[in-house]
GROMACS .gro file of N, CA and C in nm:
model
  207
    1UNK      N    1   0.084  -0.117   0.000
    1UNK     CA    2   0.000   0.000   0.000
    1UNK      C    3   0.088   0.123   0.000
    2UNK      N    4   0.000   0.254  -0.025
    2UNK     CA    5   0.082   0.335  -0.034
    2UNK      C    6   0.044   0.400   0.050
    3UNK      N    7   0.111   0.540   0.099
    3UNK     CA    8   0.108   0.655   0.252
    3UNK      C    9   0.176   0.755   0.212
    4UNK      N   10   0.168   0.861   0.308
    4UNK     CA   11   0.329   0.964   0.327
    4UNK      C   12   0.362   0.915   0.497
    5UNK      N   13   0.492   0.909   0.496
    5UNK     CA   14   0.517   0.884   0.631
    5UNK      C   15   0.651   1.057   0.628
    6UNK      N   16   0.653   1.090   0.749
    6UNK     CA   17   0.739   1.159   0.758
    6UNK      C   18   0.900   1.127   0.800
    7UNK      N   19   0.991   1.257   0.754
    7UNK     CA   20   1.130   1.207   0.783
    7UNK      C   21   1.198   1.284   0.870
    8UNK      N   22   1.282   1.227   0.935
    8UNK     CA   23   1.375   1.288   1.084
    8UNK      C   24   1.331   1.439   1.092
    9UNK      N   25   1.361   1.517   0.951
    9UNK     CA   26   1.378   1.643   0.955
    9UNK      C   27   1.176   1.695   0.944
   10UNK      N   28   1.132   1.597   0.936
   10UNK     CA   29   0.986   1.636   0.927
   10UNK      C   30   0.966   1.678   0.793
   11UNK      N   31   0.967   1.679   0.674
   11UNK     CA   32   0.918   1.647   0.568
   11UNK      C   33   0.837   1.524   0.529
   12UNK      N   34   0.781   1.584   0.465
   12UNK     CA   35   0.658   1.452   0.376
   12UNK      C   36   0.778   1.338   0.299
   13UNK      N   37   0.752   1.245   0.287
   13UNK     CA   38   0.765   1.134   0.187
   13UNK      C   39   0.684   1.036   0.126
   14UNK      N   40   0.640   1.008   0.019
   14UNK     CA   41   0.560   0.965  -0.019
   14UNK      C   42   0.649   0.763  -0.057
   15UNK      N   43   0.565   0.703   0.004
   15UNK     CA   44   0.643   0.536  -0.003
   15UNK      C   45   0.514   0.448  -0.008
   16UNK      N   46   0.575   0.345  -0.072
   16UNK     CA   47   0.525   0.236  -0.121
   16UNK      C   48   0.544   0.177   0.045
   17UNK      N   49   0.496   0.052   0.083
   17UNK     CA   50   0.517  -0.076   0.179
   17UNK      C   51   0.485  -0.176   0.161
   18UNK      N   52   0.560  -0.271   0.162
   18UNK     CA   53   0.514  -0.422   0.132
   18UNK      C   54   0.531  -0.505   0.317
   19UNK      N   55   0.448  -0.545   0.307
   19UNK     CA   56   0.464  -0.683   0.418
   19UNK      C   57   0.468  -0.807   0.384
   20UNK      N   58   0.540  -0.884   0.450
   20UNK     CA   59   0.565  -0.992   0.406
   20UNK      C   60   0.575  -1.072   0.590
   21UNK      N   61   0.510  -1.181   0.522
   21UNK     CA   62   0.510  -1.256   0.731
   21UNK      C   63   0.636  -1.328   0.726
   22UNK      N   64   0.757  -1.397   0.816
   22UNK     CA   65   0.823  -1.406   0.860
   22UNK      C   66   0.787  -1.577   0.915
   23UNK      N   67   0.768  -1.725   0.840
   23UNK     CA   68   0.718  -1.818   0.916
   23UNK      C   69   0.815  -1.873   0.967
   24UNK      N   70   0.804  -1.961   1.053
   24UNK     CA   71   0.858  -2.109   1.146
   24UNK      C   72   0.837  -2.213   1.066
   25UNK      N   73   0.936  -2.325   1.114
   25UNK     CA   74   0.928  -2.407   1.062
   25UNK      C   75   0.837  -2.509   1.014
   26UNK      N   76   0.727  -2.460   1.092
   26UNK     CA   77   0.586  -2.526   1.087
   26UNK      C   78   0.485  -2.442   1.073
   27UNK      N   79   0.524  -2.326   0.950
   27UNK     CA   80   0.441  -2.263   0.888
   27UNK      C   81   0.313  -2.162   1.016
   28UNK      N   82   0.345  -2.154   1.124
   28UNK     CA   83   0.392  -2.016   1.199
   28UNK      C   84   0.433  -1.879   1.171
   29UNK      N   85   0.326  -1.786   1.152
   29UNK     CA   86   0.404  -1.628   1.159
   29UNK      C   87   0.458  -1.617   1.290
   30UNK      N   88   0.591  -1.574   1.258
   30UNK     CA   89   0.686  -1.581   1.388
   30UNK      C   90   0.743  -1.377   1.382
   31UNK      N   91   0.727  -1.293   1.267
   31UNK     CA   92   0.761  -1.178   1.281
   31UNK      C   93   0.750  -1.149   1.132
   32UNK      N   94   0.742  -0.989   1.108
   32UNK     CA   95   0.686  -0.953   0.979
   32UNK      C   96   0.808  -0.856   0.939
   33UNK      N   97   0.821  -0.896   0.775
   33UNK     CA   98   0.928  -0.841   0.711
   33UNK      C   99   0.875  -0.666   0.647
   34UNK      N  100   0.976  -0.602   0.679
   34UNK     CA  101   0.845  -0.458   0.618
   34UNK      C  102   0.985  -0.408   0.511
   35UNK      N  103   0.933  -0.345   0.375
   35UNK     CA  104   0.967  -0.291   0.293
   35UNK      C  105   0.941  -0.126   0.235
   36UNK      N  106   0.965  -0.086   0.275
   36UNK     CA  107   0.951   0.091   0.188
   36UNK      C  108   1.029   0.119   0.136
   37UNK      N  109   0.956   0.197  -0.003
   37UNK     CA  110   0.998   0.239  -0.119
   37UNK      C  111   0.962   0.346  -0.126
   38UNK      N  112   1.053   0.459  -0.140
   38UNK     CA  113   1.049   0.595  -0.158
   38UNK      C  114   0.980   0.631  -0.299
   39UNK      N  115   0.863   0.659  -0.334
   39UNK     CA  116   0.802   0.701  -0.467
   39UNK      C  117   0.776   0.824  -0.491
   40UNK      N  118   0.853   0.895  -0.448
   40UNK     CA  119   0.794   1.042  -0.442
   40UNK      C  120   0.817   1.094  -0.567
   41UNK      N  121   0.882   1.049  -0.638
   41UNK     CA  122   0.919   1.076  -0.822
   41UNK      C  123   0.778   1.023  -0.882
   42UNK      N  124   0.786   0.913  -0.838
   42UNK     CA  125   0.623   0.870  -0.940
   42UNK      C  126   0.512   0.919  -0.863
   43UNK      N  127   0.482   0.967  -0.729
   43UNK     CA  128   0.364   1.070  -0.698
   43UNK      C  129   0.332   1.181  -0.773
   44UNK      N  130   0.478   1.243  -0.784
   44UNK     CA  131   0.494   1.351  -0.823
   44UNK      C  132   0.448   1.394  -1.017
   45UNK      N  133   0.538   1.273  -1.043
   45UNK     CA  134   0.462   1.244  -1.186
   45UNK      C  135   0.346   1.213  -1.230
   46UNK      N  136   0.271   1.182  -1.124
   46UNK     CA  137   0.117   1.101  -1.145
   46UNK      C  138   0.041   1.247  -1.085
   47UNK      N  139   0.070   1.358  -1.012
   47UNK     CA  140  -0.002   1.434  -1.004
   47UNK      C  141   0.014   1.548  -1.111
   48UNK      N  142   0.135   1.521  -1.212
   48UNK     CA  143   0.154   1.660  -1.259
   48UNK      C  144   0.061   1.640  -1.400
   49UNK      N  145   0.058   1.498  -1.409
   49UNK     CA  146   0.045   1.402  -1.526
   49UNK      C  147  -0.106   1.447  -1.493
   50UNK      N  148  -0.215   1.450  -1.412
   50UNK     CA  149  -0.365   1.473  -1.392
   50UNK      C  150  -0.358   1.641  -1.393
   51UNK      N  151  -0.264   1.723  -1.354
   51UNK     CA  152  -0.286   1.865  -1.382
   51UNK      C  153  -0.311   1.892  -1.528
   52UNK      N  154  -0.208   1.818  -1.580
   52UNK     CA  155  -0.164   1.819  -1.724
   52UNK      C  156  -0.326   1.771  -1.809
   53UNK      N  157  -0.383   1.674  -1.767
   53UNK     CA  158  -0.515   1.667  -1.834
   53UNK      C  159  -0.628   1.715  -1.815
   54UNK      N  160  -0.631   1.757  -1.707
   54UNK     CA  161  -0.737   1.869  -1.646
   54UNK      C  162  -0.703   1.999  -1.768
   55UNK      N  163  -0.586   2.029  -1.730
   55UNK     CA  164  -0.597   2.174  -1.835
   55UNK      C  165  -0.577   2.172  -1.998
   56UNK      N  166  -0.618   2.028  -2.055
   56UNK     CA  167  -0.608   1.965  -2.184
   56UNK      C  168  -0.755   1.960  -2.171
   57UNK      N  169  -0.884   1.927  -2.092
   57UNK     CA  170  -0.957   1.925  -2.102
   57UNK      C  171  -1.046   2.051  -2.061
   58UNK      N  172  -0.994   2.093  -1.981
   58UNK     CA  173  -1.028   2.267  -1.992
   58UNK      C  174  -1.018   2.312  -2.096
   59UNK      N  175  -0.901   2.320  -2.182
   59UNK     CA  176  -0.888   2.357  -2.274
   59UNK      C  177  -0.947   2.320  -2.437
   60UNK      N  178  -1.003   2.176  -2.407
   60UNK     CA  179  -1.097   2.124  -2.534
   60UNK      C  180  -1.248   2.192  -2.518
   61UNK      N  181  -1.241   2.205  -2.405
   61UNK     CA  182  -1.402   2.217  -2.357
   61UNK      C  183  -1.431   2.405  -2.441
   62UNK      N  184  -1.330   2.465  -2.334
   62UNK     CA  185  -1.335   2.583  -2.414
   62UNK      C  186  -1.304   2.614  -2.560
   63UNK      N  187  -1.234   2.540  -2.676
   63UNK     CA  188  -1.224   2.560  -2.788
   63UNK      C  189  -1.402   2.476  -2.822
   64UNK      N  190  -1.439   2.367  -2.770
   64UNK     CA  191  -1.589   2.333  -2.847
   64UNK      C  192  -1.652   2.402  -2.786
   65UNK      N  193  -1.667   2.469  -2.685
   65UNK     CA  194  -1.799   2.586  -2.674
   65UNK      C  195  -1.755   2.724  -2.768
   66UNK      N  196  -1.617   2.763  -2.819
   66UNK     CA  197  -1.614   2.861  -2.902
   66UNK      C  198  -1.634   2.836  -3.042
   67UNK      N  199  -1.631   2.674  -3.067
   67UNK     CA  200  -1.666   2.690  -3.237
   67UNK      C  201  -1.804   2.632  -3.238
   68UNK      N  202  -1.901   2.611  -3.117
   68UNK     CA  203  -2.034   2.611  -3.149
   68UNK      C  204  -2.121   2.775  -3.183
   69UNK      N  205  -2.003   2.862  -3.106
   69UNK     CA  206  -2.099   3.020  -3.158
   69UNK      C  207  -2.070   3.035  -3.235
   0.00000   0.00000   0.00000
């Protein structure tokens, strides 16, 4: 799943987490493996990427309401 967790200095970070369980030999969760992945490049791209079509579609909307007058 994804979150922002914060860092030492208190900034945002935006990360991925994976869990993974940790078994015994007899198929026992005995402790859980945790993974984060810093994604703040692909947040960042995935929000600029929806600005970017918002004002592509702002912008269609307003050229077909000007060539219907």
């Amino acid at each position: 799943f994804e979150t922002v967790r914060l860092r030492k200095d208190g900034t945002p970070v935006a990360v991925e987490i994976t869990l993974s369980p940790i078994l015994d030999g007899i198929g026992q969760i005995v402790g859980v493996s945790n993974i984060s992945r810093d994604v703040t490049a692909r947040a960042e791209a995935d929000a600029a990427r929806e600005a970017l079509l918002a004002r592509e579609q702002a912008a269609r909307a307003h050229a077909e309401a000007a060539a219907a007058t």
